Amino acid sequence: MHRFANPARFLKIARPLTGWLFWPGLLLLLAGCACGLFLTPADYLQGQTVRILYIHVPAAWLGMGGWSGIAIAALMQLVWKHPLAAVAGRAIAAPGALFTAICLMTGSIWGRPTWGTWWEWDGRMTSMLVLFFLYLGYIALGNASARQAQQGGVSNVTAIFGLVGAINIPIINRSVVWWNSLHQGPSITLRGSSIDGSLLWPLGLTLLGFTLLFGGLVLMRMRAILAQNKVEARMQRLARG
């Protein structure tokens, strides 16, 4: 793990890996969306609105997965003092917030014809909204502490916030089981899927595509943060000289 703690060694790997993740992810995403729009049938109950799932489900997955990544980075920062952990936390936050916002917006669009309302304060939707606000809070704390934290990352207070916020992830996951909700129950589990195979297969493409794209965006942001830190460190040396 600490082999990649050196920024120069990390950047040597991250530069080519960014493209390897971003462009295949974008192609898979576009292919999955095209297949979902033109090659799958309409649902017998939800009609054409079911096609939103090809965006909504990956966005929800990455909203929760992003915060899980922040929690892991925070743990590495607090316990193992990994130099790049704080940078990774900051890099994950903005894409995670974006995908959480996409999840909320597509869920609202999906809910209007399905449930007859744009929004309902049920467990799944409310806990997802809380996650979005947690992302905003983390970004604000990270920006406020970045100038003071070593290597331009985030302070230990921000890392602790990332760990505490992870409590919301299992709440989101189990909310449709714990509370009576308008939101449908788990459609895809280890036991199988309640979604018909004719509708399900493009979802694998968009899930993989969005995930690769997310990874590419995180690496881009990490490289940008490290480059900014390098410039700021050089300016400080010039100012002292």
JSON list of C-alpha atoms in Angstrom, two decimals:
[
{"chain": "A", "resi": 1, "resn": "MET", "atom": "CA", "xyz": [0.00, 0.00, 0.00]},
{"chain": "A", "resi": 2, "resn": "HIS", "atom": "CA", "xyz": [2.77, 2.41, 0.95]},
{"chain": "A", "resi": 3, "resn": "ARG", "atom": "CA", "xyz": [4.64, 1.62, -2.28]},
{"chain": "A", "resi": 4, "resn": "PHE", "atom": "CA", "xyz": [2.41, 4.20, -3.96]},
{"chain": "A", "resi": 5, "resn": "ALA", "atom": "CA", "xyz": [2.70, 6.81, -1.21]},
{"chain": "A", "resi": 6, "resn": "ASN", "atom": "CA", "xyz": [5.31, 8.69, -3.19]},
{"chain": "A", "resi": 7, "resn": "PRO", "atom": "CA", "xyz": [3.47, 11.21, -5.44]},
{"chain": "A", "resi": 8, "resn": "ALA", "atom": "CA", "xyz": [5.95, 10.76, -8.29]},
{"chain": "A", "resi": 9, "resn": "ARG", "atom": "CA", "xyz": [5.48, 6.98, -8.28]},
{"chain": "A", "resi": 10, "resn": "PHE", "atom": "CA", "xyz": [1.71, 7.39, -8.04]},
{"chain": "A", "resi": 11, "resn": "LEU", "atom": "CA", "xyz": [1.61, 9.86, -10.95]},
{"chain": "A", "resi": 12, "resn": "LYS", "atom": "CA", "xyz": [3.66, 7.54, -13.13]},
{"chain": "A", "resi": 13, "resn": "ILE", "atom": "CA", "xyz": [0.88, 4.97, -12.81]},
{"chain": "A", "resi": 14, "resn": "ALA", "atom": "CA", "xyz": [-2.07, 7.38, -12.67]},
{"chain": "A", "resi": 15, "resn": "ARG", "atom": "CA", "xyz": [-1.31, 9.21, -15.94]},
{"chain": "A", "resi": 16, "resn": "PRO", "atom": "CA", "xyz": [-1.86, 6.25, -18.31]},
{"chain": "A", "resi": 17, "resn": "LEU", "atom": "CA", "xyz": [-4.47, 4.65, -16.03]},
{"chain": "A", "resi": 18, "resn": "THR", "atom": "CA", "xyz": [-6.68, 7.75, -16.25]},
{"chain": "A", "resi": 19, "resn": "GLY", "atom": "CA", "xyz": [-7.19, 7.27, -19.98]},
{"chain": "A", "resi": 20, "resn": "TRP", "atom": "CA", "xyz": [-7.56, 3.52, -19.65]},
{"chain": "A", "resi": 21, "resn": "LEU", "atom": "CA", "xyz": [-10.45, 4.07, -17.26]},
{"chain": "A", "resi": 22, "resn": "PHE", "atom": "CA", "xyz": [-12.08, 7.18, -18.70]},
{"chain": "A", "resi": 23, "resn": "TRP", "atom": "CA", "xyz": [-12.41, 6.38, -22.41]},
{"chain": "A", "resi": 24, "resn": "PRO", "atom": "CA", "xyz": [-13.54, 2.73, -22.14]},
{"chain": "A", "resi": 25, "resn": "GLY", "atom": "CA", "xyz": [-15.94, 3.83, -19.41]},
{"chain": "A", "resi": 26, "resn": "LEU", "atom": "CA", "xyz": [-17.40, 6.52, -21.66]},
{"chain": "A", "resi": 27, "resn": "LEU", "atom": "CA", "xyz": [-17.79, 4.06, -24.55]},
{"chain": "A", "resi": 28, "resn": "LEU", "atom": "CA", "xyz": [-19.48, 1.44, -22.34]},
{"chain": "A", "resi": 29, "resn": "LEU", "atom": "CA", "xyz": [-21.76, 4.10, -20.87]},
{"chain": "A", "resi": 30, "resn": "LEU", "atom": "CA", "xyz": [-22.85, 5.34, -24.31]},
{"chain": "A", "resi": 31, "resn": "ALA", "atom": "CA", "xyz": [-23.30, 1.78, -25.58]},
{"chain": "A", "resi": 32, "resn": "GLY", "atom": "CA", "xyz": [-25.36, 0.79, -22.53]},
{"chain": "A", "resi": 33, "resn": "CYS", "atom": "CA", "xyz": [-27.58, 3.87, -22.82]},
{"chain": "A", "resi": 34, "resn": "ALA", "atom": "CA", "xyz": [-28.10, 3.29, -26.55]},
{"chain": "A", "resi": 35, "resn": "CYS", "atom": "CA", "xyz": [-29.01, -0.36, -25.97]},
{"chain": "A", "resi": 36, "resn": "GLY", "atom": "CA", "xyz": [-31.32, 0.59, -23.12]},
{"chain": "A", "resi": 37, "resn": "LEU", "atom": "CA", "xyz": [-33.09, 3.19, -25.24]},
{"chain": "A", "resi": 38, "resn": "PHE", "atom": "CA", "xyz": [-33.45, 1.33, -28.51]},
{"chain": "A", "resi": 39, "resn": "LEU", "atom": "CA", "xyz": [-33.02, -2.42, -27.97]},
{"chain": "A", "resi": 40, "resn": "THR", "atom": "CA", "xyz": [-34.99, -3.20, -24.80]},
{"chain": "A", "resi": 41, "resn": "PRO", "atom": "CA", "xyz": [-38.78, -3.40, -24.57]},
{"chain": "A", "resi": 42, "resn": "ALA", "atom": "CA", "xyz": [-40.95, -1.13, -22.47]},
{"chain": "A", "resi": 43, "resn": "ASP", "atom": "CA", "xyz": [-41.93, -2.45, -19.05]},
{"chain": "A", "resi": 44, "resn": "TYR", "atom": "CA", "xyz": [-45.46, -3.87, -18.82]},
{"chain": "A", "resi": 45, "resn": "LEU", "atom": "CA", "xyz": [-46.25, -1.65, -15.81]},
{"chain": "A", "resi": 46, "resn": "GLN", "atom": "CA", "xyz": [-43.91, 1.35, -15.98]},
{"chain": "A", "resi": 47, "resn": "GLY", "atom": "CA", "xyz": [-43.79, 1.69, -19.75]},
{"chain": "A", "resi": 48, "resn": "GLN", "atom": "CA", "xyz": [-40.97, 3.79, -21.21]},
{"chain": "A", "resi": 49, "resn": "THR", "atom": "CA", "xyz": [-40.06, 5.39, -17.87]},
{"chain": "A", "resi": 50, "resn": "VAL", "atom": "CA", "xyz": [-38.27, 2.19, -16.82]},
{"chain": "A", "resi": 51, "resn": "ARG", "atom": "CA", "xyz": [-35.37, 3.21, -19.08]},
{"chain": "A", "resi": 52, "resn": "ILE", "atom": "CA", "xyz": [-34.29, 5.74, -16.44]},
{"chain": "A", "resi": 53, "resn": "LEU", "atom": "CA", "xyz": [-32.90, 2.80, -14.45]},
{"chain": "A", "resi": 54, "resn": "TYR", "atom": "CA", "xyz": [-29.84, 2.68, -16.75]},
{"chain": "A", "resi": 55, "resn": "ILE", "atom": "CA", "xyz": [-28.78, 6.06, -15.32]},
{"chain": "A", "resi": 56, "resn": "HIS", "atom": "CA", "xyz": [-30.46, 6.01, -11.92]},
{"chain": "A", "resi": 57, "resn": "VAL", "atom": "CA", "xyz": [-29.08, 2.72, -10.63]},
{"chain": "A", "resi": 58, "resn": "PRO", "atom": "CA", "xyz": [-25.40, 3.39, -11.52]},
{"chain": "A", "resi": 59, "resn": "ALA", "atom": "CA", "xyz": [-25.70, 6.90, -10.08]},
{"chain": "A", "resi": 60, "resn": "ALA", "atom": "CA", "xyz": [-27.05, 5.52, -6.79]},
{"chain": "A", "resi": 61, "resn": "TRP", "atom": "CA", "xyz": [-24.33, 2.86, -6.71]},
{"chain": "A", "resi": 62, "resn": "LEU", "atom": "CA", "xyz": [-21.56, 5.43, -7.23]},
{"chain": "A", "resi": 63, "resn": "GLY", "atom": "CA", "xyz": [-23.08, 7.93, -4.80]},
{"chain": "A", "resi": 64, "resn": "MET", "atom": "CA", "xyz": [-22.84, 5.30, -2.05]},
{"chain": "A", "resi": 65, "resn": "GLY", "atom": "CA", "xyz": [-19.61, 3.82, -3.39]},
{"chain": "A", "resi": 66, "resn": "GLY", "atom": "CA", "xyz": [-17.99, 7.25, -3.47]},
{"chain": "A", "resi": 67, "resn": "TRP", "atom": "CA", "xyz": [-18.65, 7.83, 0.21]},
{"chain": "A", "resi": 68, "resn": "SER", "atom": "CA", "xyz": [-17.38, 4.34, 0.99]},
{"chain": "A", "resi": 69, "resn": "GLY", "atom": "CA", "xyz": [-14.17, 5.35, -0.79]},
{"chain": "A", "resi": 70, "resn": "ILE", "atom": "CA", "xyz": [-13.99, 8.53, 1.30]},
{"chain": "A", "resi": 71, "resn": "ALA", "atom": "CA", "xyz": [-14.37, 6.46, 4.48]},
{"chain": "A", "resi": 72, "resn": "ILE", "atom": "CA", "xyz": [-11.58, 4.08, 3.40]},
{"chain": "A", "resi": 73, "resn": "ALA", "atom": "CA", "xyz": [-9.33, 7.04, 2.55]},
{"chain": "A", "resi": 74, "resn": "ALA", "atom": "CA", "xyz": [-10.13, 8.62, 5.93]},
{"chain": "A", "resi": 75, "resn": "LEU", "atom": "CA", "xyz": [-9.24, 5.40, 7.73]},
{"chain": "A", "resi": 76, "resn": "MET", "atom": "CA", "xyz": [-5.94, 5.19, 5.85]},
{"chain": "A", "resi": 77, "resn": "GLN", "atom": "CA", "xyz": [-5.22, 8.82, 6.72]},
{"chain": "A", "resi": 78, "resn": "LEU", "atom": "CA", "xyz": [-6.00, 8.48, 10.42]},
{"chain": "A", "resi": 79, "resn": "VAL", "atom": "CA", "xyz": [-4.53, 5.03, 11.09]},
{"chain": "A", "resi": 80, "resn": "TRP", "atom": "CA", "xyz": [-1.73, 4.50, 8.57]},
{"chain": "A", "resi": 81, "resn": "LYS", "atom": "CA", "xyz": [-0.94, 8.19, 7.85]},
{"chain": "A", "resi": 82, "resn": "HIS", "atom": "CA", "xyz": [-0.89, 7.44, 4.13]},
{"chain": "A", "resi": 83, "resn": "PRO", "atom": "CA", "xyz": [0.26, 10.65, 2.36]},
{"chain": "A", "resi": 84, "resn": "LEU", "atom": "CA", "xyz": [-2.12, 10.33, -0.59]},
{"chain": "A", "resi": 85, "resn": "ALA", "atom": "CA", "xyz": [-5.19, 9.26, 1.40]},
{"chain": "A", "resi": 86, "resn": "ALA", "atom": "CA", "xyz": [-6.33, 12.81, 2.10]},
{"chain": "A", "resi": 87, "resn": "VAL", "atom": "CA", "xyz": [-5.82, 13.76, -1.56]},
{"chain": "A", "resi": 88, "resn": "ALA", "atom": "CA", "xyz": [-7.93, 10.76, -2.59]},
{"chain": "A", "resi": 89, "resn": "GLY", "atom": "CA", "xyz": [-10.71, 11.82, -0.21]},
{"chain": "A", "resi": 90, "resn": "ARG", "atom": "CA", "xyz": [-10.88, 15.29, -1.74]},
{"chain": "A", "resi": 91, "resn": "ALA", "atom": "CA", "xyz": [-10.74, 13.84, -5.26]},
{"chain": "A", "resi": 92, "resn": "ILE", "atom": "CA", "xyz": [-13.66, 11.48, -4.63]},
{"chain": "A", "resi": 93, "resn": "ALA", "atom": "CA", "xyz": [-15.97, 14.05, -3.02]},
{"chain": "A", "resi": 94, "resn": "ALA", "atom": "CA", "xyz": [-17.00, 16.12, -6.06]},
{"chain": "A", "resi": 95, "resn": "PRO", "atom": "CA", "xyz": [-17.75, 13.17, -8.41]},
{"chain": "A", "resi": 96, "resn": "GLY", "atom": "CA", "xyz": [-19.56, 11.45, -5.54]},
{"chain": "A", "resi": 97, "resn": "ALA", "atom": "CA", "xyz": [-21.72, 14.51, -4.96]},
{"chain": "A", "resi": 98, "resn": "LEU", "atom": "CA", "xyz": [-22.42, 14.77, -8.70]},
{"chain": "A", "resi": 99, "resn": "PHE", "atom": "CA", "xyz": [-23.61, 11.17, -9.00]},
{"chain": "A", "resi": 100, "resn": "THR", "atom": "CA", "xyz": [-25.70, 11.51, -5.84]},
{"chain": "A", "resi": 101, "resn": "ALA", "atom": "CA", "xyz": [-27.39, 14.58, -7.36]},
{"chain": "A", "resi": 102, "resn": "ILE", "atom": "CA", "xyz": [-28.00, 12.64, -10.59]},
{"chain": "A", "resi": 103, "resn": "CYS", "atom": "CA", "xyz": [-29.53, 9.82, -8.53]},
{"chain": "A", "resi": 104, "resn": "LEU", "atom": "CA", "xyz": [-31.89, 12.24, -6.78]},
{"chain": "A", "resi": 105, "resn": "MET", "atom": "CA", "xyz": [-32.90, 13.98, -10.01]},
{"chain": "A", "resi": 106, "resn": "THR", "atom": "CA", "xyz": [-33.50, 10.81, -12.02]},
{"chain": "A", "resi": 107, "resn": "GLY", "atom": "CA", "xyz": [-35.33, 9.25, -9.08]},
{"chain": "A", "resi": 108, "resn": "SER", "atom": "CA", "xyz": [-37.63, 12.25, -8.94]},
{"chain": "A", "resi": 109, "resn": "ILE", "atom": "CA", "xyz": [-38.28, 12.08, -12.69]},
{"chain": "A", "resi": 110, "resn": "TRP", "atom": "CA", "xyz": [-38.93, 8.34, -12.41]},
{"chain": "A", "resi": 111, "resn": "GLY", "atom": "CA", "xyz": [-41.21, 8.80, -9.42]},
{"chain": "A", "resi": 112, "resn": "ARG", "atom": "CA", "xyz": [-43.54, 11.38, -10.98]},
{"chain": "A", "resi": 113, "resn": "PRO", "atom": "CA", "xyz": [-45.31, 9.04, -13.44]},
{"chain": "A", "resi": 114, "resn": "THR", "atom": "CA", "xyz": [-44.79, 5.92, -11.28]},
{"chain": "A", "resi": 115, "resn": "TRP", "atom": "CA", "xyz": [-45.91, 7.21, -7.86]},
{"chain": "A", "resi": 116, "resn": "GLY", "atom": "CA", "xyz": [-47.75, 10.37, -8.90]},
{"chain": "A", "resi": 117, "resn": "THR", "atom": "CA", "xyz": [-45.33, 12.66, -7.02]},
{"chain": "A", "resi": 118, "resn": "TRP", "atom": "CA", "xyz": [-41.94, 14.22, -7.63]},
{"chain": "A", "resi": 119, "resn": "TRP", "atom": "CA", "xyz": [-40.82, 13.66, -4.06]},
{"chain": "A", "resi": 120, "resn": "GLU", "atom": "CA", "xyz": [-41.84, 11.65, -1.03]},
{"chain": "A", "resi": 121, "resn": "TRP", "atom": "CA", "xyz": [-40.07, 11.79, 2.33]},
{"chain": "A", "resi": 122, "resn": "ASP", "atom": "CA", "xyz": [-39.59, 8.04, 2.58]},
{"chain": "A", "resi": 123, "resn": "GLY", "atom": "CA", "xyz": [-36.52, 6.33, 4.00]},
{"chain": "A", "resi": 124, "resn": "ARG", "atom": "CA", "xyz": [-34.59, 5.73, 0.76]},
{"chain": "A", "resi": 125, "resn": "MET", "atom": "CA", "xyz": [-35.06, 9.19, -0.74]},
{"chain": "A", "resi": 126, "resn": "THR", "atom": "CA", "xyz": [-34.47, 11.04, 2.52]},
{"chain": "A", "resi": 127, "resn": "SER", "atom": "CA", "xyz": [-31.30, 9.12, 3.38]},
{"chain": "A", "resi": 128, "resn": "MET", "atom": "CA", "xyz": [-29.98, 9.71, -0.15]},
{"chain": "A", "resi": 129, "resn": "LEU", "atom": "CA", "xyz": [-30.66, 13.43, 0.26]},
{"chain": "A", "resi": 130, "resn": "VAL", "atom": "CA", "xyz": [-28.75, 13.33, 3.55]},
{"chain": "A", "resi": 131, "resn": "LEU", "atom": "CA", "xyz": [-25.85, 11.74, 1.67]},
{"chain": "A", "resi": 132, "resn": "PHE", "atom": "CA", "xyz": [-25.83, 14.65, -0.79]},
{"chain": "A", "resi": 133, "resn": "PHE", "atom": "CA", "xyz": [-25.65, 17.15, 2.06]},
{"chain": "A", "resi": 134, "resn": "LEU", "atom": "CA", "xyz": [-22.86, 15.09, 3.65]},
{"chain": "A", "resi": 135, "resn": "TYR", "atom": "CA", "xyz": [-20.90, 15.41, 0.42]},
{"chain": "A", "resi": 136, "resn": "LEU", "atom": "CA", "xyz": [-21.39, 19.18, 0.42]},
{"chain": "A", "resi": 137, "resn": "GLY", "atom": "CA", "xyz": [-20.25, 19.35, 4.04]},
{"chain": "A", "resi": 138, "resn": "TYR", "atom": "CA", "xyz": [-17.17, 17.24, 3.31]},
{"chain": "A", "resi": 139, "resn": "ILE", "atom": "CA", "xyz": [-16.24, 19.40, 0.31]},
{"chain": "A", "resi": 140, "resn": "ALA", "atom": "CA", "xyz": [-16.62, 22.57, 2.37]},
{"chain": "A", "resi": 141, "resn": "LEU", "atom": "CA", "xyz": [-14.51, 21.17, 5.23]},
{"chain": "A", "resi": 142, "resn": "GLY", "atom": "CA", "xyz": [-11.90, 19.86, 2.82]},
{"chain": "A", "resi": 143, "resn": "ASN", "atom": "CA", "xyz": [-11.56, 23.19, 1.01]},
{"chain": "A", "resi": 144, "resn": "ALA", "atom": "CA", "xyz": [-11.32, 25.06, 4.30]},
{"chain": "A", "resi": 145, "resn": "SER", "atom": "CA", "xyz": [-8.59, 22.81, 5.66]},
{"chain": "A", "resi": 146, "resn": "ALA", "atom": "CA", "xyz": [-6.65, 22.10, 2.46]},
{"chain": "A", "resi": 147, "resn": "ARG", "atom": "CA", "xyz": [-4.24, 25.01, 2.87]},
{"chain": "A", "resi": 148, "resn": "GLN", "atom": "CA", "xyz": [-3.28, 23.88, 6.36]},
{"chain": "A", "resi": 149, "resn": "ALA", "atom": "CA", "xyz": [-3.16, 20.11, 5.82]},
{"chain": "A", "resi": 150, "resn": "GLN", "atom": "CA", "xyz": [-0.01, 18.40, 4.70]},
{"chain": "A", "resi": 151, "resn": "GLN", "atom": "CA", "xyz": [0.22, 17.75, 0.93]},
{"chain": "A", "resi": 152, "resn": "GLY", "atom": "CA", "xyz": [-2.93, 19.74, 0.29]},
{"chain": "A", "resi": 153, "resn": "GLY", "atom": "CA", "xyz": [-5.26, 17.04, 1.55]},
{"chain": "A", "resi": 154, "resn": "VAL", "atom": "CA", "xyz": [-7.79, 17.38, 4.33]},
{"chain": "A", "resi": 155, "resn": "SER", "atom": "CA", "xyz": [-7.46, 17.72, 8.07]},
{"chain": "A", "resi": 156, "resn": "ASN", "atom": "CA", "xyz": [-8.09, 14.93, 10.55]},
{"chain": "A", "resi": 157, "resn": "VAL", "atom": "CA", "xyz": [-11.38, 16.61, 11.45]},
{"chain": "A", "resi": 158, "resn": "THR", "atom": "CA", "xyz": [-12.53, 16.22, 7.84]},
{"chain": "A", "resi": 159, "resn": "ALA", "atom": "CA", "xyz": [-11.36, 12.61, 7.82]},
{"chain": "A", "resi": 160, "resn": "ILE", "atom": "CA", "xyz": [-13.34, 11.90, 10.99]},
{"chain": "A", "resi": 161, "resn": "PHE", "atom": "CA", "xyz": [-16.37, 13.51, 9.32]},
{"chain": "A", "resi": 162, "resn": "GLY", "atom": "CA", "xyz": [-15.88, 11.10, 6.40]},
{"chain": "A", "resi": 163, "resn": "LEU", "atom": "CA", "xyz": [-15.84, 8.11, 8.74]},
{"chain": "A", "resi": 164, "resn": "VAL", "atom": "CA", "xyz": [-18.87, 9.22, 10.77]},
{"chain": "A", "resi": 165, "resn": "GLY", "atom": "CA", "xyz": [-20.83, 9.96, 7.58]},
{"chain": "A", "resi": 166, "resn": "ALA", "atom": "CA", "xyz": [-20.36, 6.34, 6.48]},
{"chain": "A", "resi": 167, "resn": "ILE", "atom": "CA", "xyz": [-23.04, 5.40, 9.01]},
{"chain": "A", "resi": 168, "resn": "ASN", "atom": "CA", "xyz": [-25.55, 6.62, 6.44]},
{"chain": "A", "resi": 169, "resn": "ILE", "atom": "CA", "xyz": [-24.50, 4.05, 3.81]},
{"chain": "A", "resi": 170, "resn": "PRO", "atom": "CA", "xyz": [-26.09, 0.96, 5.44]},
{"chain": "A", "resi": 171, "resn": "ILE", "atom": "CA", "xyz": [-29.12, 3.11, 6.28]},
{"chain": "A", "resi": 172, "resn": "ILE", "atom": "CA", "xyz": [-29.56, 3.89, 2.57]},
{"chain": "A", "resi": 173, "resn": "ASN", "atom": "CA", "xyz": [-29.04, 0.26, 1.63]},
{"chain": "A", "resi": 174, "resn": "ARG", "atom": "CA", "xyz": [-31.54, -1.17, 4.13]},
{"chain": "A", "resi": 175, "resn": "SER", "atom": "CA", "xyz": [-34.06, 1.68, 4.22]},
{"chain": "A", "resi": 176, "resn": "VAL", "atom": "CA", "xyz": [-36.55, -0.03, 1.89]},
{"chain": "A", "resi": 177, "resn": "VAL", "atom": "CA", "xyz": [-36.46, -3.09, 4.14]},
{"chain": "A", "resi": 178, "resn": "TRP", "atom": "CA", "xyz": [-36.64, -1.32, 7.50]},
{"chain": "A", "resi": 179, "resn": "TRP", "atom": "CA", "xyz": [-39.45, 1.12, 6.64]},
{"chain": "A", "resi": 180, "resn": "ASN", "atom": "CA", "xyz": [-42.66, 0.91, 4.67]},
{"chain": "A", "resi": 181, "resn": "SER", "atom": "CA", "xyz": [-41.75, 2.90, 1.59]},
{"chain": "A", "resi": 182, "resn": "LEU", "atom": "CA", "xyz": [-43.00, 4.01, -1.79]},
{"chain": "A", "resi": 183, "resn": "HIS", "atom": "CA", "xyz": [-39.62, 3.07, -3.16]},
{"chain": "A", "resi": 184, "resn": "GLN", "atom": "CA", "xyz": [-39.48, -0.46, -4.50]},
{"chain": "A", "resi": 185, "resn": "GLY", "atom": "CA", "xyz": [-37.56, -3.07, -2.55]},
{"chain": "A", "resi": 186, "resn": "PRO", "atom": "CA", "xyz": [-34.15, -4.47, -3.54]},
{"chain": "A", "resi": 187, "resn": "SER", "atom": "CA", "xyz": [-34.35, -5.48, -7.20]},
{"chain": "A", "resi": 188, "resn": "ILE", "atom": "CA", "xyz": [-30.87, -7.01, -7.49]},
{"chain": "A", "resi": 189, "resn": "THR", "atom": "CA", "xyz": [-29.48, -9.15, -4.68]},
{"chain": "A", "resi": 190, "resn": "LEU", "atom": "CA", "xyz": [-27.07, -12.07, -4.26]},
{"chain": "A", "resi": 191, "resn": "ARG", "atom": "CA", "xyz": [-30.03, -14.38, -4.77]},
{"chain": "A", "resi": 192, "resn": "GLY", "atom": "CA", "xyz": [-30.85, -12.95, -8.18]},
{"chain": "A", "resi": 193, "resn": "SER", "atom": "CA", "xyz": [-32.81, -10.17, -9.82]},
{"chain": "A", "resi": 194, "resn": "SER", "atom": "CA", "xyz": [-36.48, -9.31, -9.98]},
{"chain": "A", "resi": 195, "resn": "ILE", "atom": "CA", "xyz": [-35.86, -7.35, -13.21]},
{"chain": "A", "resi": 196, "resn": "ASP", "atom": "CA", "xyz": [-36.58, -9.28, -16.38]},
{"chain": "A", "resi": 197, "resn": "GLY", "atom": "CA", "xyz": [-33.47, -10.29, -18.31]},
{"chain": "A", "resi": 198, "resn": "SER", "atom": "CA", "xyz": [-34.66, -8.46, -21.46]},
{"chain": "A", "resi": 199, "resn": "LEU", "atom": "CA", "xyz": [-34.43, -5.19, -19.48]},
{"chain": "A", "resi": 200, "resn": "LEU", "atom": "CA", "xyz": [-31.51, -6.05, -17.25]},
{"chain": "A", "resi": 201, "resn": "TRP", "atom": "CA", "xyz": [-28.58, -6.69, -19.62]},
{"chain": "A", "resi": 202, "resn": "PRO", "atom": "CA", "xyz": [-27.83, -3.04, -20.66]},
{"chain": "A", "resi": 203, "resn": "LEU", "atom": "CA", "xyz": [-27.63, -2.15, -16.97]},
{"chain": "A", "resi": 204, "resn": "GLY", "atom": "CA", "xyz": [-24.39, -4.15, -16.71]},
{"chain": "A", "resi": 205, "resn": "LEU", "atom": "CA", "xyz": [-22.87, -1.97, -19.44]},
{"chain": "A", "resi": 206, "resn": "THR", "atom": "CA", "xyz": [-23.88, 1.32, -17.83]},
{"chain": "A", "resi": 207, "resn": "LEU", "atom": "CA", "xyz": [-22.85, 0.14, -14.36]},
{"chain": "A", "resi": 208, "resn": "LEU", "atom": "CA", "xyz": [-19.38, -0.81, -15.58]},
{"chain": "A", "resi": 209, "resn": "GLY", "atom": "CA", "xyz": [-19.14, 2.27, -17.78]},
{"chain": "A", "resi": 210, "resn": "PHE", "atom": "CA", "xyz": [-20.10, 4.70, -15.03]},
{"chain": "A", "resi": 211, "resn": "THR", "atom": "CA", "xyz": [-17.75, 2.96, -12.58]},
{"chain": "A", "resi": 212, "resn": "LEU", "atom": "CA", "xyz": [-14.76, 3.20, -14.93]},
{"chain": "A", "resi": 213, "resn": "LEU", "atom": "CA", "xyz": [-15.66, 6.81, -15.71]},
{"chain": "A", "resi": 214, "resn": "PHE", "atom": "CA", "xyz": [-15.85, 7.57, -11.99]},
{"chain": "A", "resi": 215, "resn": "GLY", "atom": "CA", "xyz": [-12.41, 6.05, -11.46]},
{"chain": "A", "resi": 216, "resn": "GLY", "atom": "CA", "xyz": [-10.99, 8.13, -14.31]},
{"chain": "A", "resi": 217, "resn": "LEU", "atom": "CA", "xyz": [-12.49, 11.33, -12.87]},
{"chain": "A", "resi": 218, "resn": "VAL", "atom": "CA", "xyz": [-11.05, 10.58, -9.42]},
{"chain": "A", "resi": 219, "resn": "LEU", "atom": "CA", "xyz": [-7.57, 10.05, -10.88]},
{"chain": "A", "resi": 220, "resn": "MET", "atom": "CA", "xyz": [-7.88, 13.28, -12.88]},
{"chain": "A", "resi": 221, "resn": "ARG", "atom": "CA", "xyz": [-8.75, 15.19, -9.73]},
{"chain": "A", "resi": 222, "resn": "MET", "atom": "CA", "xyz": [-5.95, 13.59, -7.73]},
{"chain": "A", "resi": 223, "resn": "ARG", "atom": "CA", "xyz": [-3.45, 14.57, -10.42]},
{"chain": "A", "resi": 224, "resn": "ALA", "atom": "CA", "xyz": [-4.86, 18.11, -10.50]},
{"chain": "A", "resi": 225, "resn": "ILE", "atom": "CA", "xyz": [-4.64, 18.45, -6.71]},
{"chain": "A", "resi": 226, "resn": "LEU", "atom": "CA", "xyz": [-1.05, 17.19, -6.67]},
{"chain": "A", "resi": 227, "resn": "ALA", "atom": "CA", "xyz": [-0.13, 19.58, -9.51]},
{"chain": "A", "resi": 228, "resn": "GLN", "atom": "CA", "xyz": [-1.73, 22.49, -7.66]},
{"chain": "A", "resi": 229, "resn": "ASN", "atom": "CA", "xyz": [0.15, 21.55, -4.48]},
{"chain": "A", "resi": 230, "resn": "LYS", "atom": "CA", "xyz": [3.42, 21.48, -6.42]},
{"chain": "A", "resi": 231, "resn": "VAL", "atom": "CA", "xyz": [2.78, 24.95, -7.83]},
{"chain": "A", "resi": 232, "resn": "GLU", "atom": "CA", "xyz": [1.82, 26.34, -4.42]},
{"chain": "A", "resi": 233, "resn": "ALA", "atom": "CA", "xyz": [4.91, 24.83, -2.80]},
{"chain": "A", "resi": 234, "resn": "ARG", "atom": "CA", "xyz": [7.10, 26.41, -5.49]},
{"chain": "A", "resi": 235, "resn": "MET", "atom": "CA", "xyz": [5.43, 29.80, -4.99]},
{"chain": "A", "resi": 236, "resn": "GLN", "atom": "CA", "xyz": [6.01, 29.57, -1.25]},
{"chain": "A", "resi": 237, "resn": "ARG", "atom": "CA", "xyz": [9.71, 28.80, -1.81]},
{"chain": "A", "resi": 238, "resn": "LEU", "atom": "CA", "xyz": [9.99, 31.77, -4.15]},
{"chain": "A", "resi": 239, "resn": "ALA", "atom": "CA", "xyz": [8.23, 34.00, -1.63]},
{"chain": "A", "resi": 240, "resn": "ARG", "atom": "CA", "xyz": [10.60, 32.94, 1.15]},
{"chain": "A", "resi": 241, "resn": "GLY", "atom": "CA", "xyz": [13.61, 33.39, -1.13]}
]
